C-alpha cells in the first residue's frame, strides 16, 4: 500500500488508477483463458461419446 501511495505522489492519480485497473483486468483475463480452455476440453469429450 505504501508503494501505491508513492506511485500516486510521483506520477499522478490517473496513471495510478490505470495501472491498478490493468492489474485487476489481467487476473480476470487469466481466469477467462483457463475457463475457455476447460470448456474446449469438455466439448471435445462430449463429441467423442
PDB file of N, CA and C in Angstrom:
ATOM      1  N   UNK A   1       0.827  -1.186   0.000  1.00  0.00           N
ATOM      2  CA  UNK A   1       0.000   0.000   0.000  1.00  0.00           C
ATOM      3  C   UNK A   1       0.869   1.246   0.000  1.00  0.00           C
ATOM      4  N   UNK A   2       1.978   1.179   0.678  1.00  0.00           N
ATOM      5  CA  UNK A   2       2.892   2.320   0.723  1.00  0.00           C
ATOM      6  C   UNK A   2       3.454   2.624  -0.662  1.00  0.00           C
ATOM      7  N   UNK A   3       3.751   1.569  -1.426  1.00  0.00           N
ATOM      8  CA  UNK A   3       4.246   1.758  -2.790  1.00  0.00           C
ATOM      9  C   UNK A   3       3.195   2.432  -3.661  1.00  0.00           C
ATOM     10  N   UNK A   4       1.928   2.061  -3.449  1.00  0.00           N
ATOM     11  CA  UNK A   4       0.843   2.669  -4.215  1.00  0.00           C
ATOM     12  C   UNK A   4       0.737   4.161  -3.925  1.00  0.00           C
ATOM     13  N   UNK A   5       0.888   4.548  -2.681  1.00  0.00           N
ATOM     14  CA  UNK A   5       0.828   5.966  -2.306  1.00  0.00           C
ATOM     15  C   UNK A   5       1.994   6.731  -2.928  1.00  0.00           C
ATOM     16  N   UNK A   6       3.178   6.125  -2.927  1.00  0.00           N
ATOM     17  CA  UNK A   6       4.333   6.769  -3.558  1.00  0.00           C
ATOM     18  C   UNK A   6       4.116   6.922  -5.059  1.00  0.00           C
ATOM     19  N   UNK A   7       3.488   5.902  -5.678  1.00  0.00           N
ATOM     20  CA  UNK A   7       3.203   5.961  -7.104  1.00  0.00           C
ATOM     21  C   UNK A   7       2.271   7.121  -7.423  1.00  0.00           C
ATOM     22  N   UNK A   8       1.242   7.298  -6.615  1.00  0.00           N
ATOM     23  CA  UNK A   8       0.299   8.396  -6.819  1.00  0.00           C
ATOM     24  C   UNK A   8       1.011   9.734  -6.666  1.00  0.00           C
ATOM     25  N   UNK A   9       1.878   9.828  -5.700  1.00  0.00           N
ATOM     26  CA  UNK A   9       2.588  11.085  -5.468  1.00  0.00           C
ATOM     27  C   UNK A   9       3.543  11.404  -6.609  1.00  0.00           C
ATOM     28  N   UNK A  10       4.147  10.386  -7.205  1.00  0.00           N
ATOM     29  CA  UNK A  10       5.152  10.616  -8.236  1.00  0.00           C
ATOM     30  C   UNK A  10       4.580  10.796  -9.637  1.00  0.00           C
ATOM     31  N   UNK A  11       3.601  10.004 -10.022  1.00  0.00           N
ATOM     32  CA  UNK A  11       3.148  10.050 -11.414  1.00  0.00           C
ATOM     33  C   UNK A  11       1.732  10.566 -11.584  1.00  0.00           C
ATOM     34  N   UNK A  12       1.015  10.705 -10.538  1.00  0.00           N
ATOM     35  CA  UNK A  12      -0.322  11.265 -10.644  1.00  0.00           C
ATOM     36  C   UNK A  12      -1.412  10.224 -10.512  1.00  0.00           C
ATOM     37  N   UNK A  13      -2.547  10.720 -10.119  1.00  0.00           N
ATOM     38  CA  UNK A  13      -3.680   9.848  -9.852  1.00  0.00           C
ATOM     39  C   UNK A  13      -4.169   9.076 -11.073  1.00  0.00           C
ATOM     40  N   UNK A  14      -4.345   9.686 -12.242  1.00  0.00           N
ATOM     41  CA  UNK A  14      -4.864   8.929 -13.397  1.00  0.00           C
ATOM     42  C   UNK A  14      -3.978   7.746 -13.802  1.00  0.00           C
ATOM     43  N   UNK A  15      -2.690   7.940 -13.751  1.00  0.00           N
ATOM     44  CA  UNK A  15      -1.783   6.858 -14.127  1.00  0.00           C
ATOM     45  C   UNK A  15      -1.831   5.750 -13.080  1.00  0.00           C
ATOM     46  N   UNK A  16      -1.923   6.094 -11.835  1.00  0.00           N
ATOM     47  CA  UNK A  16      -2.007   5.094 -10.774  1.00  0.00           C
ATOM     48  C   UNK A  16      -3.287   4.277 -10.903  1.00  0.00           C
ATOM     49  N   UNK A  17      -4.402   4.923 -11.191  1.00  0.00           N
ATOM     50  CA  UNK A  17      -5.669   4.215 -11.363  1.00  0.00           C
ATOM     51  C   UNK A  17      -5.599   3.304 -12.580  1.00  0.00           C
ATOM     52  N   UNK A  18      -5.034   3.780 -13.665  1.00  0.00           N
ATOM     53  CA  UNK A  18      -4.902   2.958 -14.871  1.00  0.00           C
ATOM     54  C   UNK A  18      -4.051   1.720 -14.591  1.00  0.00           C
ATOM     55  N   UNK A  19      -2.968   1.887 -13.881  1.00  0.00           N
ATOM     56  CA  UNK A  19      -2.121   0.747 -13.529  1.00  0.00           C
ATOM     57  C   UNK A  19      -2.845  -0.250 -12.658  1.00  0.00           C
ATOM     58  N   UNK A  20      -3.587   0.239 -11.688  1.00  0.00           N
ATOM     59  CA  UNK A  20      -4.357  -0.641 -10.803  1.00  0.00           C
ATOM     60  C   UNK A  20      -5.395  -1.430 -11.597  1.00  0.00           C
ATOM     61  N   UNK A  21      -6.092  -0.758 -12.498  1.00  0.00           N
ATOM     62  CA  UNK A  21      -7.111  -1.434 -13.304  1.00  0.00           C
ATOM     63  C   UNK A  21      -6.493  -2.462 -14.243  1.00  0.00           C
ATOM     64  N   UNK A  22      -5.336  -2.162 -14.796  1.00  0.00           N
ATOM     65  CA  UNK A  22      -4.669  -3.126 -15.675  1.00  0.00           C
ATOM     66  C   UNK A  22      -4.300  -4.394 -14.922  1.00  0.00           C
ATOM     67  N   UNK A  23      -3.859  -4.247 -13.705  1.00  0.00           N
ATOM     68  CA  UNK A  23      -3.514  -5.422 -12.890  1.00  0.00           C
ATOM     69  C   UNK A  23      -4.767  -6.240 -12.607  1.00  0.00           C
ATOM     70  N   UNK A  24      -5.863  -5.582 -12.280  1.00  0.00           N
ATOM     71  CA  UNK A  24      -7.116  -6.292 -11.994  1.00  0.00           C
ATOM     72  C   UNK A  24      -7.645  -6.996 -13.234  1.00  0.00           C
ATOM     73  N   UNK A  25      -7.573  -6.336 -14.373  1.00  0.00           N
ATOM     74  CA  UNK A  25      -8.081  -6.927 -15.611  1.00  0.00           C
ATOM     75  C   UNK A  25      -7.231  -8.128 -16.015  1.00  0.00           C
ATOM     76  N   UNK A  26      -5.935  -8.064 -15.769  1.00  0.00           N
ATOM     77  CA  UNK A  26      -5.052  -9.168 -16.134  1.00  0.00           C
ATOM     78  C   UNK A  26      -5.464 -10.461 -15.431  1.00  0.00           C
ATOM     79  N   UNK A  27      -5.806 -10.384 -14.169  1.00  0.00           N
ATOM     80  CA  UNK A  27      -6.222 -11.595 -13.446  1.00  0.00           C
ATOM     81  C   UNK A  27      -7.537 -12.134 -13.995  1.00  0.00           C
ATOM     82  N   UNK A  28      -8.425 -11.240 -14.371  1.00  0.00           N
ATOM     83  CA  UNK A  28      -9.702 -11.674 -14.957  1.00  0.00           C
ATOM     84  C   UNK A  28      -9.467 -12.358 -16.300  1.00  0.00           C
ATOM     85  N   UNK A  29      -8.569 -11.826 -17.110  1.00  0.00           N
ATOM     86  CA  UNK A  29      -8.265 -12.421 -18.413  1.00  0.00           C
ATOM     87  C   UNK A  29      -7.643 -13.799 -18.233  1.00  0.00           C
ATOM     88  N   UNK A  30      -6.783 -13.964 -17.243  1.00  0.00           N
ATOM     89  CA  UNK A  30      -6.194 -15.277 -16.965  1.00  0.00           C
ATOM     90  C   UNK A  30      -7.271 -16.290 -16.602  1.00  0.00           C
ATOM     91  N   UNK A  31      -8.229 -15.884 -15.783  1.00  0.00           N
ATOM     92  CA  UNK A  31      -9.317 -16.788 -15.394  1.00  0.00           C
ATOM     93  C   UNK A  31     -10.195 -17.132 -16.598  1.00  0.00           C
ATOM     94  N   UNK A  32     -10.476 -16.147 -17.441  1.00  0.00           N
ATOM     95  CA  UNK A  32     -11.277 -16.404 -18.636  1.00  0.00           C
ATOM     96  C   UNK A  32     -10.562 -17.356 -19.591  1.00  0.00           C
ATOM     97  N   UNK A  33      -9.265 -17.188 -19.747  1.00  0.00           N
ATOM     98  CA  UNK A  33      -8.485 -18.070 -20.610  1.00  0.00           C
ATOM     99  C   UNK A  33      -8.550 -19.512 -20.108  1.00  0.00           C
ATOM    100  N   UNK A  34      -8.408 -19.694 -18.810  1.00  0.00           N
ATOM    101  CA  UNK A  34      -8.485 -21.033 -18.222  1.00  0.00           C
ATOM    102  C   UNK A  34      -9.874 -21.634 -18.411  1.00  0.00           C
ATOM    103  N   UNK A  35     -10.905 -20.823 -18.251  1.00  0.00           N
ATOM    104  CA  UNK A  35     -12.274 -21.309 -18.426  1.00  0.00           C
ATOM    105  C   UNK A  35     -12.536 -21.730 -19.868  1.00  0.00           C
ATOM    106  N   UNK A  36     -12.055 -20.959 -20.804  1.00  0.00           N
ATOM    107  CA  UNK A  36     -12.229 -21.298 -22.222  1.00  0.00           C
ATOM    108  C   UNK A  36     -11.499 -22.595 -22.551  1.00  0.00           C
ATOM    109  N   UNK A  37     -10.321 -22.761 -22.021  1.00  0.00           N
ATOM    110  CA  UNK A  37      -9.556 -23.992 -22.240  1.00  0.00           C
ATOM    111  C   UNK A  37     -10.315 -25.198 -21.678  1.00  0.00           C
ATOM    112  N   UNK A  38     -10.830 -25.067 -20.456  1.00  0.00           N
ATOM    113  CA  UNK A  38     -11.592 -26.161 -19.847  1.00  0.00           C
ATOM    114  C   UNK A  38     -12.862 -26.455 -20.628  1.00  0.00           C
ATOM    115  N   UNK A  39     -13.505 -25.426 -21.120  1.00  0.00           N
ATOM    116  CA  UNK A  39     -14.713 -25.610 -21.907  1.00  0.00           C
ATOM    117  C   UNK A  39     -14.407 -26.367 -23.197  1.00  0.00           C
ATOM    118  N   UNK A  40     -13.307 -26.051 -23.836  1.00  0.00           N
ATOM    119  CA  UNK A  40     -12.957 -26.759 -25.072  1.00  0.00           C
ATOM    120  C   UNK A  40     -12.687 -28.240 -24.799  1.00  0.00           C
ATOM    121  N   UNK A  41     -12.103 -28.557 -23.660  1.00  0.00           N
ATOM    122  CA  UNK A  41     -11.869 -29.961 -23.293  1.00  0.00           C
ATOM    123  C   UNK A  41     -13.205 -30.688 -23.097  1.00  0.00           C
ATOM    124  N   UNK A  42     -14.147 -30.039 -22.425  1.00  0.00           N
ATOM    125  CA  UNK A  42     -15.456 -30.647 -22.196  1.00  0.00           C
ATOM    126  C   UNK A  42     -16.182 -30.855 -23.514  1.00  0.00           C
ATOM    127  N   UNK A  43     -16.108 -29.906 -24.411  1.00  0.00           N
ATOM    128  CA  UNK A  43     -16.785 -30.028 -25.704  1.00  0.00           C
ATOM    129  C   UNK A  43     -16.167 -31.184 -26.501  1.00  0.00           C
ATOM    130  N   UNK A  44     -14.848 -31.287 -26.523  1.00  0.00           N
ATOM    131  CA  UNK A  44     -14.206 -32.384 -27.253  1.00  0.00           C
ATOM    132  C   UNK A  44     -14.581 -33.733 -26.637  1.00  0.00           C
ATOM    133  N   UNK A  45     -14.673 -33.810 -25.321  1.00  0.00           N
ATOM    134  CA  UNK A  45     -15.034 -35.050 -24.662  1.00  0.00           C
ATOM    135  C   UNK A  45     -16.470 -35.451 -25.006  1.00  0.00           C
ATOM    136  N   UNK A  46     -17.361 -34.481 -25.082  1.00  0.00           N
ATOM    137  CA  UNK A  46     -18.756 -34.802 -25.395  1.00  0.00           C
ATOM    138  C   UNK A  46     -18.936 -35.192 -26.861  1.00  0.00           C
ATOM    139  N   UNK A  47     -18.069 -34.723 -27.751  1.00  0.00           N
ATOM    140  CA  UNK A  47     -18.139 -35.106 -29.163  1.00  0.00           C
ATOM    141  C   UNK A  47     -17.681 -36.537 -29.382  1.00  0.00           C
ATOM    142  N   UNK A  48     -16.788 -37.023 -28.527  1.00  0.00           N
ATOM    143  CA  UNK A  48     -16.252 -38.367 -28.673  1.00  0.00           C
ATOM    144  C   UNK A  48     -17.195 -39.445 -28.158  1.00  0.00           C
ATOM    145  N   UNK A  49     -18.262 -39.077 -27.481  1.00  0.00           N
ATOM    146  CA  UNK A  49     -19.175 -40.078 -26.926  1.00  0.00           C
ATOM    147  C   UNK A  49     -20.106 -40.616 -27.976  1.00  0.00           C
TER     148      UNK A  49
END
